[in-house]
PDB file of C-alpha atoms in Angstrom:
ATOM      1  CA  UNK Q   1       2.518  -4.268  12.316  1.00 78.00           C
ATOM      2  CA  UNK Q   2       1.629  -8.260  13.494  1.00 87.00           C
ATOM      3  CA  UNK Q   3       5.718  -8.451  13.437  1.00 89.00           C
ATOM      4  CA  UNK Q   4       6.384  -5.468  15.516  1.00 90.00           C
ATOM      5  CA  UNK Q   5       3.581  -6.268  18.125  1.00 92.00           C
ATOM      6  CA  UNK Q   6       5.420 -10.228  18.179  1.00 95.00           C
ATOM      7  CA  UNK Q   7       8.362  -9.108  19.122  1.00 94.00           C
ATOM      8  CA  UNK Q   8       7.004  -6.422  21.956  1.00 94.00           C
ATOM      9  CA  UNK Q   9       5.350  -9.941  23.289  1.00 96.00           C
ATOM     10  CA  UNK Q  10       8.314 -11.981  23.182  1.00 97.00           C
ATOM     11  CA  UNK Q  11      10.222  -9.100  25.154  1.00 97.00           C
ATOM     12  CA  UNK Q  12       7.942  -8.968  28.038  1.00 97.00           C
ATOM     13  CA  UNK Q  13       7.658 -12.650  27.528  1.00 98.00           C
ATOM     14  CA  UNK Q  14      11.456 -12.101  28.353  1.00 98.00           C
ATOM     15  CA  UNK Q  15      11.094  -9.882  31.184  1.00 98.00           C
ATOM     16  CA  UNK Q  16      11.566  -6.888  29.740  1.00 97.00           C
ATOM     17  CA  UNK Q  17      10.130  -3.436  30.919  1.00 96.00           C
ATOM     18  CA  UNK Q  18      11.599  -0.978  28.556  1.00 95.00           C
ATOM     19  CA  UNK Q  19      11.760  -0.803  24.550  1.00 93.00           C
ATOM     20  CA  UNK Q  20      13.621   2.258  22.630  1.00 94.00           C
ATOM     21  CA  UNK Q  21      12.314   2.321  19.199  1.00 93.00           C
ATOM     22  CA  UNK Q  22      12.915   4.640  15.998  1.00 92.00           C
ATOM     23  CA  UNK Q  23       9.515   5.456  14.645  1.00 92.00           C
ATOM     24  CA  UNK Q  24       9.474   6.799  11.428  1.00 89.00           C
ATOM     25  CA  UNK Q  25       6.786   9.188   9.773  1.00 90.00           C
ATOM     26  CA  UNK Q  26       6.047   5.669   7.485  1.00 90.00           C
ATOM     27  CA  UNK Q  27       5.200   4.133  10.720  1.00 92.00           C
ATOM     28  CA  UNK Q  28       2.638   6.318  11.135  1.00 92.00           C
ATOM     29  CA  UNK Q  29       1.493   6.640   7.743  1.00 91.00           C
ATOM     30  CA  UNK Q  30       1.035   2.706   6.967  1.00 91.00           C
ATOM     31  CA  UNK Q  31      -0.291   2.452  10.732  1.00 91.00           C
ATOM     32  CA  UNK Q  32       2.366  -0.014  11.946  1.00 92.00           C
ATOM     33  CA  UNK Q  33       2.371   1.317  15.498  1.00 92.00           C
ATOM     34  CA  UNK Q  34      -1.397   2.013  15.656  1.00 91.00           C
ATOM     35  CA  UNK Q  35      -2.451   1.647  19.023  1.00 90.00           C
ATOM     36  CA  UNK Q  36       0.939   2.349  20.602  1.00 93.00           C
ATOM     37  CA  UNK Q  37       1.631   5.347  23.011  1.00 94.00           C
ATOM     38  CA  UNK Q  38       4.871   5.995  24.277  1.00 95.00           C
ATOM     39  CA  UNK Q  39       6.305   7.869  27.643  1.00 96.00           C
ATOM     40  CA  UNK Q  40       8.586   9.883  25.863  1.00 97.00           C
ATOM     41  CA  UNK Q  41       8.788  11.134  22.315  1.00 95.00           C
ATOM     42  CA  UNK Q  42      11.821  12.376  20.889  1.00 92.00           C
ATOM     43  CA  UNK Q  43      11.758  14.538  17.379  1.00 85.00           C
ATOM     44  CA  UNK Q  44      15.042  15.763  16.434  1.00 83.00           C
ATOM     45  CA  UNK Q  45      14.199  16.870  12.825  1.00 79.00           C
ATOM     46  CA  UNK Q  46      12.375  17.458   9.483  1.00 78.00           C
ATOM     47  CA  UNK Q  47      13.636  17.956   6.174  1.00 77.00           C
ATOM     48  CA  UNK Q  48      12.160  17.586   2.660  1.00 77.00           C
ATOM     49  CA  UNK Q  49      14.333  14.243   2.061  1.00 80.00           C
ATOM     50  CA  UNK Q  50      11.021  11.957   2.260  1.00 77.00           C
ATOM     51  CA  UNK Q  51       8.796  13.342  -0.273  1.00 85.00           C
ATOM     52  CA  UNK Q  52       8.164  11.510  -3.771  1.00 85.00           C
ATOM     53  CA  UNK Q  53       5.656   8.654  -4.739  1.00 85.00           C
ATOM     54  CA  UNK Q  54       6.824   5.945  -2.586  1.00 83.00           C
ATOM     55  CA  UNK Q  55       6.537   7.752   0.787  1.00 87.00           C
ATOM     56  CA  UNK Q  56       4.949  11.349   1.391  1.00 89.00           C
ATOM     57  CA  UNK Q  57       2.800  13.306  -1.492  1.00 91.00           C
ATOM     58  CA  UNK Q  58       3.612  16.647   0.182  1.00 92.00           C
ATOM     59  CA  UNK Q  59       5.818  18.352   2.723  1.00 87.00           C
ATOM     60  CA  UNK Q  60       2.448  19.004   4.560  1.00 91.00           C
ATOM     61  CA  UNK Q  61       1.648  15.060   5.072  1.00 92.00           C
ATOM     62  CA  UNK Q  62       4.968  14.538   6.149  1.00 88.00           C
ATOM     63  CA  UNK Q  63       5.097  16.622   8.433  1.00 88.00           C
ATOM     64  CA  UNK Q  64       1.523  15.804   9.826  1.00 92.00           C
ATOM     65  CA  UNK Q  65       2.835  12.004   9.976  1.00 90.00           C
ATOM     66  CA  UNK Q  66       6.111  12.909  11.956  1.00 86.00           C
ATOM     67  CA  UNK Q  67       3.715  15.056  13.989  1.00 89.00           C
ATOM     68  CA  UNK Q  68       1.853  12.214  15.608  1.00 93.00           C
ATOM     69  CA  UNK Q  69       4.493  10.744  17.612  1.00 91.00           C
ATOM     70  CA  UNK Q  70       4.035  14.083  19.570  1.00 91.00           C
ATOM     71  CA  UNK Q  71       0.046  13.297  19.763  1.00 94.00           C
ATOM     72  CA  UNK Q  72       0.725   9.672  20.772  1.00 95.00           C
ATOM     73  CA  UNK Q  73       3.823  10.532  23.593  1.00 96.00           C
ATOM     74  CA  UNK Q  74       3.165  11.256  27.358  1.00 97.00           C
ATOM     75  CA  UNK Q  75       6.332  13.544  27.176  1.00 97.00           C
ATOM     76  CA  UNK Q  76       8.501  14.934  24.165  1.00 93.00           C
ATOM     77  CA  UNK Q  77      11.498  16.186  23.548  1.00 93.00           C
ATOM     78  CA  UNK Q  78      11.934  18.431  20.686  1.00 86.00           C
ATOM     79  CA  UNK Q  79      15.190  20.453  19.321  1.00 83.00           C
ATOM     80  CA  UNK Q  80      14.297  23.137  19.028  1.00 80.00           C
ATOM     81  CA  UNK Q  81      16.811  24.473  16.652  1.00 82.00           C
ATOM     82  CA  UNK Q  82      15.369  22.645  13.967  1.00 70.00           C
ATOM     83  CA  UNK Q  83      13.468  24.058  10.982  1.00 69.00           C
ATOM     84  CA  UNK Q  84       9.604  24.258  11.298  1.00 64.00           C
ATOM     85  CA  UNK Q  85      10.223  24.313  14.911  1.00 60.00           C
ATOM     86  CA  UNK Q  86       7.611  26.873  15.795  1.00 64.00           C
TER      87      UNK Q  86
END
C-alpha cells in the first residue's frame, strides 16, 4: 500500500537499513506489498482461522496467499512441525 511504501521511505530517509515486518496472507491477497521481496521469509503456520467472506473463499486460496511470501523471499524459514508442512 501508498502508506506502507511512505513509511519504508521515511526509514531510509532515517538511515535505516533493516525493516522486520509481519506480512499477512491479506497482504498478499489485496497486493499491499506488491513489488516487495524480502531476504528472509519466515512461515510459522496455517490454520483454517481465516476463511469466511471477508478474507479467504477457501482453505486452498489461503494457503496459496500465505504461500507467496516463500515465492517473494531470498531465504525462508519454515517449521516444519506445522500442518500442511509437506
Amino acid at each position: 500500500s501508498l502508506g506502507l511504501f511512505e513509511r519504508m521511505a521515511t526509514a531510509v530517509d532515517n538511515g535505516r537499513t533493516h525493516l522486520i515486518m509481519e506480512v499477512s496472507s491479506q497482504a498478499y491477497l489485496k497486493k499491499r506489498v506488491y513489488g516487495l521481496t524480502f531476504d528472509v521469509g519466515v512461515f510459522l503456520n496455517i490454520s483454517p482461522d481465516h476463511i469466511g467472506p471477508i478474507e479467504h473463499p477457501t482453505f486452498e486460496d489461503y494457503f496459496y496467499h500465505k504461500r507467496l511470501l516463500m515465492e517473494n523471499s531470498q531465504a525462508v524459514v519454515v517449521n516444519s512441525e506445522m500442518d500442511h508442512f509437506e
